[in-house]
GROMACS .gro file of N, CA and C in nm:
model
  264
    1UNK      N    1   9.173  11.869  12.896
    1UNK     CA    2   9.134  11.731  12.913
    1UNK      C    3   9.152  11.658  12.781
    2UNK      N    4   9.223  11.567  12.760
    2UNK     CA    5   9.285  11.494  12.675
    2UNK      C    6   9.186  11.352  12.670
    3UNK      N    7   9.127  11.326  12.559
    3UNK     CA    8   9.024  11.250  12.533
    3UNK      C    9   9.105  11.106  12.493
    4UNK      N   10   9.101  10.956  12.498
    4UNK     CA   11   9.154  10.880  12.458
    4UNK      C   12   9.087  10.778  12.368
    5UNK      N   13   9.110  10.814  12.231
    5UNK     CA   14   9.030  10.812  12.096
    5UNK      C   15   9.042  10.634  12.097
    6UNK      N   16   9.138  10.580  12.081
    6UNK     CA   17   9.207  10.460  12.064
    6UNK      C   18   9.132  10.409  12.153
    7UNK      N   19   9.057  10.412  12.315
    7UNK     CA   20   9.052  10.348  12.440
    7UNK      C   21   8.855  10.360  12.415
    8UNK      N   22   8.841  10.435  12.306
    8UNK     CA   23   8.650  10.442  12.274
    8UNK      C   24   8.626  10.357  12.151
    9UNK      N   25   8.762  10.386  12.048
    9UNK     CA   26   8.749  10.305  11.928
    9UNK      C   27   8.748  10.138  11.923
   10UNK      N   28   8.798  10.129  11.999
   10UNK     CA   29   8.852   9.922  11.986
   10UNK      C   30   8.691   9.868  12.051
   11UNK      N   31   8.600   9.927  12.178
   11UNK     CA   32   8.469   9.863  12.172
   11UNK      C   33   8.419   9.896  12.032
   12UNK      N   34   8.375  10.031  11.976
   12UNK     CA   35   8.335  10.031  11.838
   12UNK      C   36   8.342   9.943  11.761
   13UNK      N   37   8.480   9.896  11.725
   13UNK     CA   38   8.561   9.835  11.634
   13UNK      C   39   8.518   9.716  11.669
   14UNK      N   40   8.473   9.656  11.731
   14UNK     CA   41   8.429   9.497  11.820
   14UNK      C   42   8.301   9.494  11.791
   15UNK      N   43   8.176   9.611  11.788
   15UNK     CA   44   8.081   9.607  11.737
   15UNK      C   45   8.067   9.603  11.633
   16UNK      N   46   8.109   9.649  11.523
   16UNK     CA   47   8.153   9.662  11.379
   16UNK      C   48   8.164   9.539  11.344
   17UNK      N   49   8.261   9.460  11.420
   17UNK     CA   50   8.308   9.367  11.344
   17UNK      C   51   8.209   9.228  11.368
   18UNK      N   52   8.130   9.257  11.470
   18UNK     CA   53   8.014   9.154  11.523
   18UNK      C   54   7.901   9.198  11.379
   19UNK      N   55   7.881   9.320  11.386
   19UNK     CA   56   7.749   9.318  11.267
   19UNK      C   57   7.832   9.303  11.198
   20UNK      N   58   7.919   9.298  11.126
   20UNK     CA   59   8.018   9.250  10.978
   20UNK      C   60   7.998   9.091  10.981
   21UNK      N   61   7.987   8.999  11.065
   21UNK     CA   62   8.050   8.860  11.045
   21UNK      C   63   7.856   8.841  10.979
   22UNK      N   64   7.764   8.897  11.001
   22UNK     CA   65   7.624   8.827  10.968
   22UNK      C   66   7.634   8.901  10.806
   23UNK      N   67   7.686   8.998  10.782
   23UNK     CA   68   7.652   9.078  10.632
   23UNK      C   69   7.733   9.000  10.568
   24UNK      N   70   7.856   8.953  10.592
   24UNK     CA   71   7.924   8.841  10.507
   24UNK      C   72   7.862   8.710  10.475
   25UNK      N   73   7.818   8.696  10.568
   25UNK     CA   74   7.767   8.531  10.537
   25UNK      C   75   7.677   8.557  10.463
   26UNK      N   76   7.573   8.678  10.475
   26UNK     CA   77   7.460   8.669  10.389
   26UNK      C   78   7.541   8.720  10.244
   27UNK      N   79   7.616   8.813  10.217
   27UNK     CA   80   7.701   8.785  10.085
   27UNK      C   81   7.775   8.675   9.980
   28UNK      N   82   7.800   8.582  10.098
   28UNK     CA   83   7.888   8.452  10.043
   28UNK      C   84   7.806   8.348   9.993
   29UNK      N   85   7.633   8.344  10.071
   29UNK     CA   86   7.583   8.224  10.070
   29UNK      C   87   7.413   8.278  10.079
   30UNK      N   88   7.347   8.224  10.001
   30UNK     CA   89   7.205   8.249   9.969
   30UNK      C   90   7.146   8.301   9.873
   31UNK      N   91   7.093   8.307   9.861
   31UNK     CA   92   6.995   8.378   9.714
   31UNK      C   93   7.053   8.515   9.677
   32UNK      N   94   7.049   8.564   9.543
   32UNK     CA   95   7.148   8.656   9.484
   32UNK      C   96   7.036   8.788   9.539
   33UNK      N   97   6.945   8.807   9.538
   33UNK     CA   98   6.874   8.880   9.650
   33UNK      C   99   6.954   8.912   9.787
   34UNK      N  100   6.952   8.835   9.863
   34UNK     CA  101   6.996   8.840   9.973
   34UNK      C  102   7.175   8.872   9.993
   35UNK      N  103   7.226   8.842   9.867
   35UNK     CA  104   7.342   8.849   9.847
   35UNK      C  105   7.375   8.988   9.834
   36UNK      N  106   7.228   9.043   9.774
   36UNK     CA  107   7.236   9.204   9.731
   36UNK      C  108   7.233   9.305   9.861
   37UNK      N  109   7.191   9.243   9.953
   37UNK     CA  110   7.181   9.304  10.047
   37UNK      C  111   7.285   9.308  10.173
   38UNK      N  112   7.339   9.178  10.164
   38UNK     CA  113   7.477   9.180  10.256
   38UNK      C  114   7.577   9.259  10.187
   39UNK      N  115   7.587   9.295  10.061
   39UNK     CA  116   7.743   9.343   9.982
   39UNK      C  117   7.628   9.527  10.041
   40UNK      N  118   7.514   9.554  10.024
   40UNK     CA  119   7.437   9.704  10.041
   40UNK      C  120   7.515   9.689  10.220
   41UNK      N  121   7.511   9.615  10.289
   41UNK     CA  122   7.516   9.657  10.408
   41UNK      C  123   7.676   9.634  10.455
   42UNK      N  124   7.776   9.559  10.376
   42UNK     CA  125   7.917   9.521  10.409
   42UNK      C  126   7.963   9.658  10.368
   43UNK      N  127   7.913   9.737  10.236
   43UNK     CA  128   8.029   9.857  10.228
   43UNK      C  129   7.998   9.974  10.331
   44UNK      N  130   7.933  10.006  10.371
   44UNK     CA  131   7.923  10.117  10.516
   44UNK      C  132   7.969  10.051  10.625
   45UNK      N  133   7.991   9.952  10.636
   45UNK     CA  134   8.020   9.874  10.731
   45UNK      C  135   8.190   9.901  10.762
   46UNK      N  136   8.205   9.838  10.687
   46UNK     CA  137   8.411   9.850  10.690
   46UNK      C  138   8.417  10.015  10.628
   47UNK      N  139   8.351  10.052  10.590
   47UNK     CA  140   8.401  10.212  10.561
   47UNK      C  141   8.370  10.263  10.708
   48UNK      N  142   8.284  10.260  10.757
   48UNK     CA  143   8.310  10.320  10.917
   48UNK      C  144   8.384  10.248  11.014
   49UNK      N  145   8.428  10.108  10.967
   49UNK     CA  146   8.531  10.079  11.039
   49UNK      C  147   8.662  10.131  11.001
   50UNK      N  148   8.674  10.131  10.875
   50UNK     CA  149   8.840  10.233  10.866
   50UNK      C  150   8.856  10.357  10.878
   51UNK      N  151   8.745  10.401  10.872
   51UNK     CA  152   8.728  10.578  10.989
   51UNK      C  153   8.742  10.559  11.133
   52UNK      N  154   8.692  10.443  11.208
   52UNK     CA  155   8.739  10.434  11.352
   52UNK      C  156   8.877  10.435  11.340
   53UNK      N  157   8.913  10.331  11.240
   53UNK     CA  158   9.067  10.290  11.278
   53UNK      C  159   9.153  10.443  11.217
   54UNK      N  160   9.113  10.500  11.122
   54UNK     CA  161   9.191  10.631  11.124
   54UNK      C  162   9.181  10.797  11.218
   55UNK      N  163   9.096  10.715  11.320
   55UNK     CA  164   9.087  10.802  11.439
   55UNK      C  165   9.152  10.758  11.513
   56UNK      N  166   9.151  10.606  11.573
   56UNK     CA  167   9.230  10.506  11.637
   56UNK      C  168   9.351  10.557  11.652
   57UNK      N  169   9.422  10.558  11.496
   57UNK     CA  170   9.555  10.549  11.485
   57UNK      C  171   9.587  10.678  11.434
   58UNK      N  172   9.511  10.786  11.392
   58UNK     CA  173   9.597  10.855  11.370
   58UNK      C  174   9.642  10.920  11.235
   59UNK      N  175   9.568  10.768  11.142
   59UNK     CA  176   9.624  10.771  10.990
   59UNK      C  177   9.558  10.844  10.922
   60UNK      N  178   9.623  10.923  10.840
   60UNK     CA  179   9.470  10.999  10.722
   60UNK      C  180   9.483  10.929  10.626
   61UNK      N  181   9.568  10.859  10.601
   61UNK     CA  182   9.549  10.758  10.488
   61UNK      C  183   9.449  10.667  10.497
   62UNK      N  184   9.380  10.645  10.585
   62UNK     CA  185   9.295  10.533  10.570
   62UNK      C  186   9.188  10.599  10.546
   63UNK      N  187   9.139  10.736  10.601
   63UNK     CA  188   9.015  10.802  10.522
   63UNK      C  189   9.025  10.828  10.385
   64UNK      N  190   9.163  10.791  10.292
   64UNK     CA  191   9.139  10.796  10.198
   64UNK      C  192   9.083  10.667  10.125
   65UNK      N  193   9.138  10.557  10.203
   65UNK     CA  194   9.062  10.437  10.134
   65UNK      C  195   8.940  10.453  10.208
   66UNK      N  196   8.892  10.486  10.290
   66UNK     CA  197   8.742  10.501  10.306
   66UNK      C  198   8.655  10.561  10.230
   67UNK      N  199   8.729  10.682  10.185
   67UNK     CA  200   8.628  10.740  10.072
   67UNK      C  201   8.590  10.652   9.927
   68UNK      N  202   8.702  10.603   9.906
   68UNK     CA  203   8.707  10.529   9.776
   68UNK      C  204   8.616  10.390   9.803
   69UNK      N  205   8.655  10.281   9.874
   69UNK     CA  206   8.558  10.226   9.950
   69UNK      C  207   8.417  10.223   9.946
   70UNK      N  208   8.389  10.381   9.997
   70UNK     CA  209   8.231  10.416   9.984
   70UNK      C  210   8.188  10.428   9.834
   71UNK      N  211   8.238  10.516   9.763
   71UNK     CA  212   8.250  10.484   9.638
   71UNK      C  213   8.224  10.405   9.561
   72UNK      N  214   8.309  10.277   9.522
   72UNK     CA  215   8.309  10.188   9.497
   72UNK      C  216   8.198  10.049   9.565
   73UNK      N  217   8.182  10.100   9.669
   73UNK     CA  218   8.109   9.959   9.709
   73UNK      C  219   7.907  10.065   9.683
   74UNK      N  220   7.928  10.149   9.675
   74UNK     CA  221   7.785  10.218   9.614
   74UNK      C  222   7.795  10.152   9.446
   75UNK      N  223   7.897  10.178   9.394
   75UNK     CA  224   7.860  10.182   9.260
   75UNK      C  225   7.847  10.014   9.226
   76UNK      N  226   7.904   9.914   9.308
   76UNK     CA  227   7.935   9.822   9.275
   76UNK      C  228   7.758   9.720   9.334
   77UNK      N  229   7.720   9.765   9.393
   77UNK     CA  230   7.576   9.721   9.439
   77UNK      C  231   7.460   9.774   9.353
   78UNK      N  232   7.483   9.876   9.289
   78UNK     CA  233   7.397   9.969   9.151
   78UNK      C  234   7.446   9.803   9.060
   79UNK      N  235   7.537   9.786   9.013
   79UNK     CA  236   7.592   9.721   8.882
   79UNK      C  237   7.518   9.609   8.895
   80UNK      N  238   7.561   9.527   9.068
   80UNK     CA  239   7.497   9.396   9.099
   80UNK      C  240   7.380   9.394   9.084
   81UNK      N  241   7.246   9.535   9.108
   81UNK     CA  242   7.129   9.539   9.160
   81UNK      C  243   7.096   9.495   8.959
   82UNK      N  244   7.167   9.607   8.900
   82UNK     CA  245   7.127   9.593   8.757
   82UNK      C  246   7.117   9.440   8.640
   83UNK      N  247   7.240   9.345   8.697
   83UNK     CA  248   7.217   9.219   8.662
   83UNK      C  249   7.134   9.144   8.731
   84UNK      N  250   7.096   9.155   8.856
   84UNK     CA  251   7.005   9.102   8.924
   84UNK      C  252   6.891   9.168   8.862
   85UNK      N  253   6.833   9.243   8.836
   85UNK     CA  254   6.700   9.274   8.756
   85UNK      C  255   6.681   9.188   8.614
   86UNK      N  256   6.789   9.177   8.569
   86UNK     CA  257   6.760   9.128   8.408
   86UNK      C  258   6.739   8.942   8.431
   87UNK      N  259   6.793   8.920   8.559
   87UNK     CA  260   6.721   8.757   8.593
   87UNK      C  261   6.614   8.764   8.616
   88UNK      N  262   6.574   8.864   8.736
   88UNK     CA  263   6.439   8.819   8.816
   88UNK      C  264   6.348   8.816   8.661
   0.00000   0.00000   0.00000
């Protein structure tokens, strides 16, 4: 029985991208608080969306930008959290 990865991923991928459009706005616009918390919740966000899409499709390249991704958007919310302390 042959499972159809692509035909489970694209609803996923539609949910993803519905909680993505509220973590952006709260990144782009509001208090640097709140800002801290849309960029904490945007990088798991698109990192499990480019793991759907490299199940989707097939690619292992995209779990490699997922890893890095995760990575980077951890370390990059540490840096933000750290200038945001020296205001409050």
């Amino acid at each position: 029985m042959k499972t159809d990865v692509a035909g489970t991923a694209i609803p996923a991928l539609a949910l993803m991208a519905g909680a993505l459009l509220p973590a952006l706005v709260a990144t782009l616009r509001g208090r640097p608080a709140g800002r801290l918390a849309g960029l904490i919740v945007t990088g798991p966000l698109v990192t499990l969306a480019l793991l759907l899409l490299a199940a989707a499709y097939g690619r292992p390249a995209y779990l490699d930008v997922a890893l890095v991704l995760a990575l980077l958007s951890f370390a990059g919310s540490l840096v933000f959290a750290r200038f945001l302390s020296r205001t409050l």
